[in-house]
PDB file of C-alpha atoms in Angstrom:
ATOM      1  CA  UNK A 243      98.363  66.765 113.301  1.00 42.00           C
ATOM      2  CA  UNK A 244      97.574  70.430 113.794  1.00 56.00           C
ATOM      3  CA  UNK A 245      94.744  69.599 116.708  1.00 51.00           C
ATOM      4  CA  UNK A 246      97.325  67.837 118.640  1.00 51.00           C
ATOM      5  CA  UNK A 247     100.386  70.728 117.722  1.00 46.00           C
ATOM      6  CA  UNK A 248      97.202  73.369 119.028  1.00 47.00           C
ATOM      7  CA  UNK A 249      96.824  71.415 122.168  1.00 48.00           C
ATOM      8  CA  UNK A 250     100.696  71.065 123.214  1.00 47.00           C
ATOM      9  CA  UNK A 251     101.182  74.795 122.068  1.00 46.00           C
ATOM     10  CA  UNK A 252      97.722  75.689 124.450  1.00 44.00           C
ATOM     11  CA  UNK A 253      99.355  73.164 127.374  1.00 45.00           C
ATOM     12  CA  UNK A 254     102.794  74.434 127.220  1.00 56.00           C
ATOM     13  CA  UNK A 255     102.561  78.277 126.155  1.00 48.00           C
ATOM     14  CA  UNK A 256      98.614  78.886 127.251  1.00 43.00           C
ATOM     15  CA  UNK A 257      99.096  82.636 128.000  1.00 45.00           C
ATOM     16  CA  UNK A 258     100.637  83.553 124.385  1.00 42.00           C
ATOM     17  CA  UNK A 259      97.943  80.814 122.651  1.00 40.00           C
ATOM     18  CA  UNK A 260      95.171  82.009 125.112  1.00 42.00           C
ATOM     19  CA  UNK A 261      92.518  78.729 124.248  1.00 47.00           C
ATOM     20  CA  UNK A 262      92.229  75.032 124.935  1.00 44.00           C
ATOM     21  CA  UNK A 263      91.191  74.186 121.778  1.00 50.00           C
ATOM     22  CA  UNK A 264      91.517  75.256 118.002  1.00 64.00           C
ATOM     23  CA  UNK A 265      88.379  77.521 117.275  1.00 70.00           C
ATOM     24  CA  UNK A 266      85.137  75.651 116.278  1.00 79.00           C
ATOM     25  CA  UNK A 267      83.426  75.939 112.556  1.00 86.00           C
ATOM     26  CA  UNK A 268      80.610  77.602 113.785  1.00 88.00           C
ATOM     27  CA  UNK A 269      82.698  80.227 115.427  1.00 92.00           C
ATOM     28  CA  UNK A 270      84.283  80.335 112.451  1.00 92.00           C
ATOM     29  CA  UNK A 271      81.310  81.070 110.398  1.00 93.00           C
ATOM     30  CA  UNK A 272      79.972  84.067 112.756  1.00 94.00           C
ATOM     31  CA  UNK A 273      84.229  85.402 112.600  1.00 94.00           C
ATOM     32  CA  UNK A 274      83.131  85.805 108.655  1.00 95.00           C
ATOM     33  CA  UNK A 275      79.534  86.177 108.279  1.00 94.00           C
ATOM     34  CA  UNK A 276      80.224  89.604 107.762  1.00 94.00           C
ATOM     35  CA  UNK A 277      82.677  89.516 104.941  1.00 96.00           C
ATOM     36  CA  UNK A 278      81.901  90.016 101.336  1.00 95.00           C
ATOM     37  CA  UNK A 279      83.691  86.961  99.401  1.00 95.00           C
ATOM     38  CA  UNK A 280      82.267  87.778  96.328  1.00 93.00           C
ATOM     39  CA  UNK A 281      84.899  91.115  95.294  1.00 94.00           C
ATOM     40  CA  UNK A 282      88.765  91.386  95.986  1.00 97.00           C
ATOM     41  CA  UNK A 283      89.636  91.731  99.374  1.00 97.00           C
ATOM     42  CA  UNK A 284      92.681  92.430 101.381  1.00 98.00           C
ATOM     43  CA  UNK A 285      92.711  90.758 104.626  1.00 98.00           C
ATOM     44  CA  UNK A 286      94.506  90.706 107.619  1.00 98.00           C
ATOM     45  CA  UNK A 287      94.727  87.625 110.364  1.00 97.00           C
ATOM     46  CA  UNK A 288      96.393  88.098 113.669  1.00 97.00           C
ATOM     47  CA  UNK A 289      97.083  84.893 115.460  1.00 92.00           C
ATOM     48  CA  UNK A 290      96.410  82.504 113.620  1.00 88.00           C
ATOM     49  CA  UNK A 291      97.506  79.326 115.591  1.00 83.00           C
ATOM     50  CA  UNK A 292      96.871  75.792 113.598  1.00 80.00           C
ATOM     51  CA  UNK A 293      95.287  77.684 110.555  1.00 84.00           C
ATOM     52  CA  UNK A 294      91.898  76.674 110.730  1.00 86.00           C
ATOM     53  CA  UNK A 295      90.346  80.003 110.206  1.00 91.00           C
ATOM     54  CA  UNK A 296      93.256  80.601 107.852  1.00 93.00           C
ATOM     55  CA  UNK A 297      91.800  77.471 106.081  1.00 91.00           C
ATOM     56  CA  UNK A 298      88.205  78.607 106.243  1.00 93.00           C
ATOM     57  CA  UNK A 299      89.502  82.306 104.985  1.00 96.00           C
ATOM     58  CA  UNK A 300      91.726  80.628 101.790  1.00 95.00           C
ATOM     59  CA  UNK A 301      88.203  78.516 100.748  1.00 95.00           C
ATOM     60  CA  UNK A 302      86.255  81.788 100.564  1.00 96.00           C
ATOM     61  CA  UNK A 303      88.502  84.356  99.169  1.00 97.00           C
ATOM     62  CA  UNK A 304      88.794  85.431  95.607  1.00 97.00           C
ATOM     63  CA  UNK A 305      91.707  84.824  93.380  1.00 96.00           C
ATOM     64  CA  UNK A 306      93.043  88.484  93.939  1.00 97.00           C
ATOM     65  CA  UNK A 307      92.476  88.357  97.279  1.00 98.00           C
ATOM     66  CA  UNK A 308      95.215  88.389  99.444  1.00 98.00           C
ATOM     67  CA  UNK A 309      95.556  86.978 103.447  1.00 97.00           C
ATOM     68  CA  UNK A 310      98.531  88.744 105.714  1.00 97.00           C
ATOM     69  CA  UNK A 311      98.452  86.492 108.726  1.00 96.00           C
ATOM     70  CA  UNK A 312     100.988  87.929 111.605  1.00 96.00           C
ATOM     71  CA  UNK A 313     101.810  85.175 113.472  1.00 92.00           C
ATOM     72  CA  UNK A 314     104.597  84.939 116.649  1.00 89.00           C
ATOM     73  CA  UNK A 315     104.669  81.219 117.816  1.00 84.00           C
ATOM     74  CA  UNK A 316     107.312  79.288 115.878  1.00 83.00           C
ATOM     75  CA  UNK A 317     105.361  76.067 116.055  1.00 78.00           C
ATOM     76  CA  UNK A 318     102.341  77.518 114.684  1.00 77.00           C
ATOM     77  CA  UNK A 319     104.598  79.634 112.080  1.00 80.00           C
ATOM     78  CA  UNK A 320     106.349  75.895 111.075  1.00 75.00           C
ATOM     79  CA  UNK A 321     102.762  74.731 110.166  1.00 77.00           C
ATOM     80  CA  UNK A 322     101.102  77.897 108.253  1.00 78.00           C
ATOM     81  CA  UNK A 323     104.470  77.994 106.035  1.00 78.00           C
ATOM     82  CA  UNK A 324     103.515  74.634 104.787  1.00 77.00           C
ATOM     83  CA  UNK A 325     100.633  75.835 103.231  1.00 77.00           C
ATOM     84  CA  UNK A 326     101.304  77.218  99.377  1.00 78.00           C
ATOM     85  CA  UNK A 327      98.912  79.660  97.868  1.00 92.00           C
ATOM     86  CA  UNK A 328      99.758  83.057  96.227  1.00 93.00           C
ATOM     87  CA  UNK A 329      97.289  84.853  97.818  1.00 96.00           C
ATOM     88  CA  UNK A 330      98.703  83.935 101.577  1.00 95.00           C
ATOM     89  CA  UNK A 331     101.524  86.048 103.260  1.00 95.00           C
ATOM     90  CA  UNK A 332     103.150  84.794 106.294  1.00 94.00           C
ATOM     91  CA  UNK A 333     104.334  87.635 109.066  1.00 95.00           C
ATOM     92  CA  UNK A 334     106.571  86.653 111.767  1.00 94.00           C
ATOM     93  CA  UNK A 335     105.721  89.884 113.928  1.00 94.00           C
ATOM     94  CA  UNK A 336     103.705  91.040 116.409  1.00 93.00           C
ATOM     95  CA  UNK A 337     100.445  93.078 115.495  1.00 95.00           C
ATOM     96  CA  UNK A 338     101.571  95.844 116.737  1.00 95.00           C
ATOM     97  CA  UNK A 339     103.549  96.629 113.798  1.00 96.00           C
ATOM     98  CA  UNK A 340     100.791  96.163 110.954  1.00 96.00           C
ATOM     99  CA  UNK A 341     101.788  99.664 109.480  1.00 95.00           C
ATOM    100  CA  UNK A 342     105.490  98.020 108.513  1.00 96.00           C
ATOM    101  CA  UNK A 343     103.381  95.854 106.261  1.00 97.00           C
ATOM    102  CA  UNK A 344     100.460  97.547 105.177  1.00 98.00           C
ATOM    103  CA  UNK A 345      99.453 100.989 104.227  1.00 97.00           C
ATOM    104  CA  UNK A 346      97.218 103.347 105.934  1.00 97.00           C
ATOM    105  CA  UNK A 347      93.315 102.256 104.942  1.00 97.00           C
ATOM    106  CA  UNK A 348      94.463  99.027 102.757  1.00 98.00           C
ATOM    107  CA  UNK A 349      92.752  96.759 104.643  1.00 98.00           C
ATOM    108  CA  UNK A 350      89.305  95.284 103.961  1.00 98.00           C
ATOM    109  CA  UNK A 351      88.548  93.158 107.026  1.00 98.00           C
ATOM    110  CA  UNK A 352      91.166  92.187 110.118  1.00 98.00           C
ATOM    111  CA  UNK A 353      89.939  88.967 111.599  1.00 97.00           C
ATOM    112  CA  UNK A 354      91.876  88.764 115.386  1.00 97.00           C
ATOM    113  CA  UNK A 355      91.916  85.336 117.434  1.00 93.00           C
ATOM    114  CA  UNK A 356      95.057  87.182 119.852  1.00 93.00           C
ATOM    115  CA  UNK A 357      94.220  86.235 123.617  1.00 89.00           C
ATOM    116  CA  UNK A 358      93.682  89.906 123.884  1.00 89.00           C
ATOM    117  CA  UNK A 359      93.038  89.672 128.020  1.00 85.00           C
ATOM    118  CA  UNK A 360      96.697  87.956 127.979  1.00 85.00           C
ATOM    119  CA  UNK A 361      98.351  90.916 126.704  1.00 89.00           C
ATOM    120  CA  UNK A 362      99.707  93.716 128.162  1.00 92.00           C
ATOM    121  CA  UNK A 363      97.270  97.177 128.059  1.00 93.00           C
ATOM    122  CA  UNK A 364     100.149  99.052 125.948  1.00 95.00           C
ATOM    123  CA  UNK A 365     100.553  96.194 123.430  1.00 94.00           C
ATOM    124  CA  UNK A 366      96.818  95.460 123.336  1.00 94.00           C
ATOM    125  CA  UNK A 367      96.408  99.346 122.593  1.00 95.00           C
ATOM    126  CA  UNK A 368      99.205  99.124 120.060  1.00 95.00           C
ATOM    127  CA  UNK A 369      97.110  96.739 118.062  1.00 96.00           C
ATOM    128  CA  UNK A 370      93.992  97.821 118.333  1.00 96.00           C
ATOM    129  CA  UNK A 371      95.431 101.717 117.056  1.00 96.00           C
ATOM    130  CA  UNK A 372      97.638 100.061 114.508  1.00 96.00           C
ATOM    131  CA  UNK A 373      94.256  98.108 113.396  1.00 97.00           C
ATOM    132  CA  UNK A 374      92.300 101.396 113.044  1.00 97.00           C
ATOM    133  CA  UNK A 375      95.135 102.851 110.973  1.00 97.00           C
ATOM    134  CA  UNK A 376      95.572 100.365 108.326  1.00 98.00           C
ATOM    135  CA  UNK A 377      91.831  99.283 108.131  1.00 98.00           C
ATOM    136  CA  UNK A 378      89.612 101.396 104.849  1.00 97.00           C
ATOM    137  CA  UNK A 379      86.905 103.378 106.078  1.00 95.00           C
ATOM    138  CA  UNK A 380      83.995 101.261 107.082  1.00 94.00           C
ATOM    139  CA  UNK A 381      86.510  98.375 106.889  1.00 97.00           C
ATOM    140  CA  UNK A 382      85.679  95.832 110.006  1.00 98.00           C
ATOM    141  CA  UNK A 383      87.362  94.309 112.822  1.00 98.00           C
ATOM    142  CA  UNK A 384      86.672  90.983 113.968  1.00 98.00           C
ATOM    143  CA  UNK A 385      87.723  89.841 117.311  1.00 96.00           C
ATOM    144  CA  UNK A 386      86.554  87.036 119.300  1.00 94.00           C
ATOM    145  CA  UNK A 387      87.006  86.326 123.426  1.00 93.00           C
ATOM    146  CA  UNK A 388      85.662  84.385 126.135  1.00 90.00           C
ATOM    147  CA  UNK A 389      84.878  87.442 128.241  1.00 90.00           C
ATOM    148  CA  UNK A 390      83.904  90.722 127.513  1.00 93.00           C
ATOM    149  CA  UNK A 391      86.955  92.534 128.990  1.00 91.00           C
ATOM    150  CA  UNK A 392      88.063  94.381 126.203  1.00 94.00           C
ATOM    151  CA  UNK A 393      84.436  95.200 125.027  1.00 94.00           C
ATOM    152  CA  UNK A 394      84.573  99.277 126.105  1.00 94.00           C
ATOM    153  CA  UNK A 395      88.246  99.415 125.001  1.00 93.00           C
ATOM    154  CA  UNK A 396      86.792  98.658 121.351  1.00 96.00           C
ATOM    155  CA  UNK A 397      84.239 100.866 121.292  1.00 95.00           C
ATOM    156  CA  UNK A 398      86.496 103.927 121.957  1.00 95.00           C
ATOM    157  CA  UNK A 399      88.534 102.917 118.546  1.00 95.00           C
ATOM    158  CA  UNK A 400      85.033 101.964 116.428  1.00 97.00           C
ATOM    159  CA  UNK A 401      82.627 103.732 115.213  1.00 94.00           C
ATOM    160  CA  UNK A 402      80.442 100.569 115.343  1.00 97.00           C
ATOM    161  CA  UNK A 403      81.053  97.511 117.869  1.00 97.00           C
ATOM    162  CA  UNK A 404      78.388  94.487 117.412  1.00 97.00           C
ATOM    163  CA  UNK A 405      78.434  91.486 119.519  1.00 96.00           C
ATOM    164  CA  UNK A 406      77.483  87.728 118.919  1.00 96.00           C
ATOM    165  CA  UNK A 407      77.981  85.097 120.974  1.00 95.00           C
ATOM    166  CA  UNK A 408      78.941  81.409 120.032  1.00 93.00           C
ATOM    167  CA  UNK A 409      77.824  78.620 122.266  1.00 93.00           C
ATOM    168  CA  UNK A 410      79.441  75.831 120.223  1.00 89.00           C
ATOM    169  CA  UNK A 411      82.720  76.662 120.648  1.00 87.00           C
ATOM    170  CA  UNK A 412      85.508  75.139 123.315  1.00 82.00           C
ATOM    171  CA  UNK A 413      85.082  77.606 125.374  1.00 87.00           C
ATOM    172  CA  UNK A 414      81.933  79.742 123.987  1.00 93.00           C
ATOM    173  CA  UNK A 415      83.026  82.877 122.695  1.00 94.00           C
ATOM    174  CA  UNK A 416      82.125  86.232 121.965  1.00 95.00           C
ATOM    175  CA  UNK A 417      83.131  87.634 118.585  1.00 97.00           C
ATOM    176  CA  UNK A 418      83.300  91.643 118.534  1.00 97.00           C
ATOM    177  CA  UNK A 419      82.276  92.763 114.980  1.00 98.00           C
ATOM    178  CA  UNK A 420      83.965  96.267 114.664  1.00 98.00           C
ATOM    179  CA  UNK A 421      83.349  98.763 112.110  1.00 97.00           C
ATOM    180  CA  UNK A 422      85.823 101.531 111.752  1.00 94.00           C
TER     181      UNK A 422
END
Protein backbone atom coordinates (compact mmCIF):
# COMPACT_ATOMS: atom_id res chain seq x y z
CA UNK A 1 0.00 0.00 0.00
CA UNK A 2 2.70 2.52 0.80
CA UNK A 3 4.61 1.86 -2.82
CA UNK A 4 1.51 2.75 -4.57
CA UNK A 5 0.57 5.97 -1.85
CA UNK A 6 4.70 6.92 -2.78
CA UNK A 7 3.95 6.77 -6.42
CA UNK A 8 0.55 8.92 -6.50
CA UNK A 9 2.22 11.36 -3.91
CA UNK A 10 5.61 11.41 -6.55
CA UNK A 11 2.87 11.73 -9.71
CA UNK A 12 0.72 14.30 -8.20
CA UNK A 13 3.05 16.50 -5.82
CA UNK A 14 6.67 15.49 -7.55
CA UNK A 15 8.37 18.83 -6.63
CA UNK A 16 7.57 18.58 -2.68
CA UNK A 17 8.27 14.43 -2.90
CA UNK A 18 11.25 15.07 -5.31
CA UNK A 19 11.62 10.95 -6.50
CA UNK A 20 9.80 8.42 -8.62
CA UNK A 21 10.16 5.81 -6.42
CA UNK A 22 10.46 5.00 -2.58
CA UNK A 23 14.32 4.76 -1.84
CA UNK A 24 15.96 1.32 -2.51
CA UNK A 25 17.51 -1.05 0.46
CA UNK A 26 20.78 -0.66 -0.69
CA UNK A 27 20.53 3.06 -0.59
CA UNK A 28 19.25 2.55 2.49
CA UNK A 29 22.11 0.65 3.84
CA UNK A 30 24.91 3.28 2.58
CA UNK A 31 22.12 6.30 4.32
CA UNK A 32 23.22 4.21 7.69
CA UNK A 33 26.41 2.52 7.26
CA UNK A 34 27.74 5.13 9.23
CA UNK A 35 25.64 4.98 12.31
CA UNK A 36 26.53 3.28 15.50
CA UNK A 37 23.32 1.03 16.48
CA UNK A 38 24.93 -0.51 19.16
CA UNK A 39 24.60 2.76 22.04
CA UNK A 40 21.55 5.21 22.51
CA UNK A 41 21.05 7.47 19.87
CA UNK A 42 18.93 10.43 19.13
CA UNK A 43 18.00 10.73 15.62
CA UNK A 44 16.50 12.97 13.40
CA UNK A 45 14.63 12.10 9.83
CA UNK A 46 13.54 14.82 7.51
CA UNK A 47 11.19 13.65 4.84
CA UNK A 48 10.40 10.71 5.37
CA UNK A 49 7.74 9.84 2.66
CA UNK A 50 6.28 6.01 2.89
CA UNK A 51 8.62 5.19 5.92
CA UNK A 52 10.87 2.85 4.51
CA UNK A 53 14.01 4.27 5.88
CA UNK A 54 11.91 5.06 8.93
CA UNK A 55 11.35 1.22 8.91
CA UNK A 56 14.97 0.34 8.30
CA UNK A 57 15.95 3.11 11.19
CA UNK A 58 13.14 1.50 13.92
CA UNK A 59 14.88 -2.28 13.13
CA UNK A 60 18.32 -0.94 14.08
CA UNK A 61 17.87 1.41 16.88
CA UNK A 62 18.20 0.68 20.53
CA UNK A 63 15.42 0.65 23.00
CA UNK A 64 16.36 4.25 24.27
CA UNK A 65 16.79 5.43 21.12
CA UNK A 66 14.55 7.83 19.91
CA UNK A 67 13.52 8.82 15.91
CA UNK A 68 12.05 12.65 15.34
CA UNK A 69 10.89 12.36 11.78
CA UNK A 70 9.61 16.02 10.43
CA UNK A 71 7.41 15.28 7.91
CA UNK A 72 4.99 17.97 5.71
CA UNK A 73 2.87 15.82 3.24
CA UNK A 74 -0.42 14.82 4.87
CA UNK A 75 -0.60 11.57 2.97
CA UNK A 76 2.71 10.50 3.98
CA UNK A 77 1.99 11.96 7.68
CA UNK A 78 -1.56 9.62 7.56
CA UNK A 79 0.76 6.56 7.00
CA UNK A 80 3.89 7.17 9.51
CA UNK A 81 1.13 7.88 12.36
CA UNK A 82 0.04 4.36 11.91
CA UNK A 83 3.09 3.09 13.03
CA UNK A 84 3.27 2.64 17.15
CA UNK A 85 6.60 2.54 18.84
CA UNK A 86 7.78 4.68 21.83
CA UNK A 87 10.85 5.51 20.50
CA UNK A 88 9.19 7.29 17.17
CA UNK A 89 8.04 11.02 17.22
CA UNK A 90 6.02 12.32 14.45
CA UNK A 91 6.65 16.28 13.41
CA UNK A 92 4.27 17.93 11.20
CA UNK A 93 6.79 20.88 10.34
CA UNK A 94 9.13 21.88 8.08
CA UNK A 95 12.97 21.33 8.86
CA UNK A 96 13.59 24.49 9.13
CA UNK A 97 12.36 24.68 12.54
CA UNK A 98 14.36 21.65 14.17
CA UNK A 99 15.47 24.02 17.10
CA UNK A 100 11.47 24.21 18.25
CA UNK A 101 12.00 20.52 18.86
CA UNK A 102 15.36 19.81 19.74
CA UNK A 103 18.10 21.39 21.67
CA UNK A 104 21.29 22.80 20.52
CA UNK A 105 23.91 19.60 19.98
CA UNK A 106 21.14 16.79 20.94
CA UNK A 107 21.31 15.15 17.96
CA UNK A 108 23.34 12.04 17.11
CA UNK A 109 22.81 11.53 13.38
CA UNK A 110 20.12 13.56 10.92
CA UNK A 111 19.36 11.28 8.04
CA UNK A 112 17.67 13.86 5.10
CA UNK A 113 15.74 12.32 1.96
CA UNK A 114 14.19 16.36 1.34
CA UNK A 115 14.39 17.00 -2.58
CA UNK A 116 16.88 19.55 -1.51
CA UNK A 117 17.32 20.98 -5.43
CA UNK A 118 13.33 21.52 -5.14
CA UNK A 119 13.60 23.92 -2.43
CA UNK A 120 14.04 27.32 -2.29
CA UNK A 121 18.00 28.60 -1.46
CA UNK A 122 16.64 30.42 1.87
CA UNK A 123 14.68 27.36 3.08
CA UNK A 124 17.37 24.92 1.93
CA UNK A 125 19.87 27.21 4.00
CA UNK A 126 17.41 27.26 6.87
CA UNK A 127 17.80 23.55 7.17
CA UNK A 128 20.99 22.92 6.57
CA UNK A 129 21.96 25.89 9.58
CA UNK A 130 19.18 24.59 11.75
CA UNK A 131 20.89 20.96 11.12
CA UNK A 132 24.34 22.23 12.22
CA UNK A 133 22.78 23.74 15.34
CA UNK A 134 21.01 20.91 16.82
CA UNK A 135 23.51 18.16 15.62
CA UNK A 136 26.50 17.08 18.79
CA UNK A 137 29.87 17.76 17.79
CA UNK A 138 31.11 15.23 15.34
CA UNK A 139 27.41 14.28 15.02
CA UNK A 140 26.71 13.45 11.06
CA UNK A 141 24.49 14.48 8.40
CA UNK A 142 23.22 12.24 5.91
CA UNK A 143 21.74 13.48 2.77
CA UNK A 144 21.16 11.77 -0.38
CA UNK A 145 20.42 13.39 -4.20
CA UNK A 146 20.48 12.56 -7.69
CA UNK A 147 22.85 15.39 -8.56
CA UNK A 148 25.49 16.97 -6.88
CA UNK A 149 23.98 20.50 -6.71
CA UNK A 150 24.06 21.11 -3.24
CA UNK A 151 27.52 19.36 -2.80
CA UNK A 152 29.69 22.92 -2.13
CA UNK A 153 26.71 24.33 -0.17
CA UNK A 154 27.46 21.35 2.40
CA UNK A 155 30.81 21.67 2.67
CA UNK A 156 30.65 25.35 3.85
CA UNK A 157 28.37 24.03 6.99
CA UNK A 158 30.72 20.61 7.60
CA UNK A 159 33.69 20.14 8.76
CA UNK A 160 33.75 16.80 6.86
CA UNK A 161 31.55 16.04 3.58
CA UNK A 162 32.08 12.29 2.13
CA UNK A 163 30.38 11.09 -0.89
CA UNK A 164 29.07 7.59 -2.07
CA UNK A 165 27.21 6.87 -4.79
CA UNK A 166 24.35 4.20 -5.16
CA UNK A 167 23.74 2.64 -8.50
CA UNK A 168 20.82 0.46 -7.38
CA UNK A 169 18.57 2.89 -6.60
CA UNK A 170 15.43 4.40 -8.85
CA UNK A 171 17.17 6.96 -9.81
CA UNK A 172 20.97 6.31 -8.55
CA UNK A 173 21.80 8.55 -5.90
CA UNK A 174 24.41 10.22 -4.18
CA UNK A 175 24.33 10.17 -0.38
CA UNK A 176 26.42 13.17 1.27
CA UNK A 177 27.87 11.83 4.59
CA UNK A 178 28.42 15.09 6.67
CA UNK A 179 30.30 15.42 9.75
CA UNK A 180 29.78 18.51 11.77
Amino acid sequence: MSKFLFIKEAMTNFKQVGAIASSSRFLAKKMMFSMRFHRDNIVVELGSGDGYLTKHLLSKLSKKSKLYIFEINDNFLHLLKKKVDDRLIVINESAAILDQYLQPESADYIISSLPLANISAEVKNDIITQACKVLKKDGLFVQYQYSLVDYAKLKKHFSEVKLVFTLLNIPPAFVYICKK
